[in-house]
Amino acid sequence: MLAAALALSVSPALAQTTSVPLPKPLLSGTTSGVGWGIYAGGLTNAGLQEEGQSLRVSVPAGASVLGTRYDAVKRTALLTYRLPKGLDARSALAFATNQLQLQGFDIGERTFPDARSARATLSREGQSIEVQTTRQASGDMQVVYVFSVPHQWFGQF
């Protein structure tokens, strides 16, 4: 019995050194031909750098996801989370853009309209995404991912 318990306790450590399947996303879909998923956590840098065109984002370690929502008309995905010690909009933006950069996105313009909000645009192989972070009065962080229509689609309608 002790050997079985030790084997079970070692298994997660071994699993981290090999390719581990992604956890189940909280929300996922395809927008403008780009597959995407929002995860509560468990994404490693190695998992973010795996091949594939699907966009993967999550929350910082220790954060609690409060909700997710997708708006098909605006082509936006919203993620709301809370950290025990709080997080400012710039730090939340840095976390979100770092995850996208690990997936091959290049960061473009960054703006910081005020102390409670920040935004950045990123692009990868003709795909672009805007990330908007806003710290709410409650301290909760909202991150909006705005999916842009690929350039080749313009003029086809």
Short mmCIF file of C-alpha atoms in Angstrom, two decimals:
data_model
loop_
_atom_site.label_atom_id
_atom_site.label_comp_id
_atom_site.label_asym_id
_atom_site.label_seq_id
_atom_site.Cartn_x
_atom_site.Cartn_y
_atom_site.Cartn_z
CA MET A 1 0.00 0.00 0.00
CA LEU A 2 2.83 2.38 0.83
CA ALA A 3 4.49 1.59 -2.51
CA ALA A 4 1.23 2.40 -4.32
CA ALA A 5 0.92 5.72 -2.45
CA LEU A 6 4.52 6.60 -3.32
CA ALA A 7 3.95 5.69 -6.96
CA LEU A 8 0.91 7.95 -7.07
CA SER A 9 2.79 10.82 -5.48
CA VAL A 10 5.68 10.48 -7.97
CA SER A 11 3.42 10.25 -11.05
CA PRO A 12 2.50 13.97 -11.21
CA ALA A 13 6.18 14.94 -11.07
CA LEU A 14 6.99 12.57 -13.92
CA ALA A 15 4.00 13.80 -15.90
CA GLN A 16 5.33 17.36 -15.77
CA THR A 17 8.53 16.38 -17.55
CA THR A 18 6.68 14.77 -20.44
CA SER A 19 4.06 16.18 -22.77
CA VAL A 20 0.95 16.61 -20.67
CA PRO A 21 -2.44 17.16 -22.27
CA LEU A 22 -3.91 20.59 -21.69
CA PRO A 23 -6.51 20.89 -18.94
CA LYS A 24 -10.11 21.32 -20.03
CA PRO A 25 -10.79 24.95 -21.04
CA LEU A 26 -13.40 26.99 -19.20
CA LEU A 27 -14.47 28.55 -22.50
CA SER A 28 -13.33 27.82 -26.04
CA GLY A 29 -14.29 28.47 -29.62
CA THR A 30 -13.14 29.54 -33.05
CA THR A 31 -13.25 33.18 -34.11
CA SER A 32 -12.21 34.41 -37.55
CA GLY A 33 -10.60 31.02 -38.16
CA VAL A 34 -8.56 31.08 -34.95
CA GLY A 35 -9.24 28.40 -32.35
CA TRP A 36 -8.87 29.59 -28.77
CA GLY A 37 -9.34 28.45 -25.18
CA ILE A 38 -9.45 30.12 -21.78
CA TYR A 39 -8.12 28.03 -18.91
CA ALA A 40 -8.40 28.39 -15.12
CA GLY A 41 -4.72 27.58 -14.81
CA GLY A 42 -2.35 24.74 -15.34
CA LEU A 43 -0.77 26.12 -18.51
CA THR A 44 2.99 25.91 -18.46
CA ASN A 45 5.38 27.82 -20.68
CA ALA A 46 6.08 24.53 -22.48
CA GLY A 47 2.34 24.01 -23.01
CA LEU A 48 1.99 27.49 -24.43
CA GLN A 49 4.88 26.93 -26.82
CA GLU A 50 3.52 23.65 -28.25
CA GLU A 51 2.90 23.68 -31.98
CA GLY A 52 -0.54 24.54 -33.23
CA GLN A 53 -2.55 27.56 -34.18
CA SER A 54 -4.93 27.45 -31.22
CA LEU A 55 -4.62 30.39 -28.89
CA ARG A 56 -4.39 29.48 -25.19
CA VAL A 57 -4.69 31.90 -22.27
CA SER A 58 -5.12 31.51 -18.53
CA VAL A 59 -4.85 33.38 -15.26
CA PRO A 60 -1.79 34.00 -13.06
CA ALA A 61 -0.91 31.42 -10.41
CA GLY A 62 -3.07 31.82 -7.32
CA ALA A 63 -5.90 33.59 -9.17
CA SER A 64 -9.52 32.54 -8.88
CA VAL A 65 -11.57 32.70 -12.07
CA LEU A 66 -14.83 34.53 -11.45
CA GLY A 67 -16.27 34.15 -14.94
CA THR A 68 -15.84 33.99 -18.69
CA ARG A 69 -18.05 35.15 -21.53
CA TYR A 70 -17.91 35.26 -25.31
CA ASP A 71 -19.64 37.85 -27.51
CA ALA A 72 -19.89 36.59 -31.10
CA VAL A 73 -21.05 39.94 -32.48
CA LYS A 74 -18.08 41.86 -31.04
CA ARG A 75 -15.72 38.86 -31.43
CA THR A 76 -14.54 39.24 -27.83
CA ALA A 77 -13.78 36.84 -25.02
CA LEU A 78 -13.94 38.17 -21.44
CA LEU A 79 -12.09 36.66 -18.49
CA THR A 80 -12.64 37.95 -14.96
CA TYR A 81 -10.44 36.82 -12.09
CA ARG A 82 -9.32 37.72 -8.58
CA LEU A 83 -5.90 37.45 -7.01
CA PRO A 84 -5.52 37.30 -3.21
CA LYS A 85 -3.13 40.30 -3.21
CA GLY A 86 -4.53 42.10 -6.24
CA LEU A 87 -2.83 42.99 -9.49
CA ASP A 88 -2.62 46.24 -11.39
CA ALA A 89 -3.70 46.62 -15.02
CA ARG A 90 -0.14 46.89 -16.36
CA SER A 91 0.95 43.67 -14.64
CA ALA A 92 -2.17 41.85 -15.86
CA LEU A 93 -1.44 43.07 -19.39
CA ALA A 94 2.18 41.91 -19.12
CA PHE A 95 1.01 38.46 -18.00
CA ALA A 96 -1.53 38.16 -20.83
CA THR A 97 0.78 39.42 -23.56
CA ASN A 98 3.63 37.18 -22.36
CA GLN A 99 1.37 34.14 -22.82
CA LEU A 100 0.59 35.25 -26.37
CA GLN A 101 4.24 36.01 -27.16
CA LEU A 102 5.15 32.46 -26.09
CA GLN A 103 2.69 31.34 -28.78
CA GLY A 104 4.42 33.29 -31.53
CA PHE A 105 2.57 36.62 -31.36
CA ASP A 106 4.54 39.83 -31.77
CA ILE A 107 3.56 42.69 -29.51
CA GLY A 108 2.71 45.97 -31.15
CA GLU A 109 1.34 49.11 -29.60
CA ARG A 110 0.73 49.30 -25.84
CA THR A 111 -1.28 52.05 -24.20
CA PHE A 112 -2.06 52.86 -20.59
CA PRO A 113 -5.06 55.23 -20.56
CA ASP A 114 -5.09 55.41 -16.75
CA ALA A 115 -3.91 53.53 -13.64
CA ARG A 116 -6.80 51.06 -13.87
CA SER A 117 -6.56 50.07 -17.54
CA ALA A 118 -4.07 48.98 -20.17
CA ARG A 119 -4.22 47.57 -23.69
CA ALA A 120 -1.96 46.06 -26.31
CA THR A 121 -2.21 44.75 -29.84
CA LEU A 122 -0.43 41.62 -30.99
CA SER A 123 -0.14 39.85 -34.32
CA ARG A 124 0.93 36.48 -35.71
CA GLU A 125 0.88 35.36 -39.34
CA GLY A 126 -1.89 37.76 -40.39
CA GLN A 127 -3.91 37.23 -37.21
CA SER A 128 -4.27 40.06 -34.75
CA ILE A 129 -5.65 40.31 -31.27
CA GLU A 130 -6.12 43.18 -28.86
CA VAL A 131 -5.85 42.60 -25.12
CA GLN A 132 -7.58 45.04 -22.77
CA THR A 133 -7.10 44.82 -18.99
CA THR A 134 -9.17 46.71 -16.46
CA ARG A 135 -8.94 46.62 -12.69
CA GLN A 136 -12.43 46.95 -11.26
CA ALA A 137 -13.24 48.96 -8.11
CA SER A 138 -13.67 45.62 -6.30
CA GLY A 139 -10.06 44.72 -7.17
CA ASP A 140 -11.14 42.06 -9.67
CA MET A 141 -9.31 42.00 -12.99
CA GLN A 142 -11.13 41.87 -16.31
CA VAL A 143 -9.24 40.86 -19.43
CA VAL A 144 -10.92 41.24 -22.83
CA TYR A 145 -9.47 39.51 -25.89
CA VAL A 146 -10.66 41.17 -29.11
CA PHE A 147 -10.22 38.93 -32.16
CA SER A 148 -9.70 40.82 -35.42
CA VAL A 149 -10.89 39.68 -38.82
CA PRO A 150 -7.96 38.48 -40.95
CA HIS A 151 -7.03 40.96 -43.70
CA GLN A 152 -7.76 38.51 -46.52
CA TRP A 153 -11.45 38.48 -45.54
CA PHE A 154 -12.02 42.15 -46.32
CA GLY A 155 -13.82 42.72 -49.62
CA GLN A 156 -15.25 39.21 -49.87
CA PHE A 157 -18.78 40.18 -48.94
#
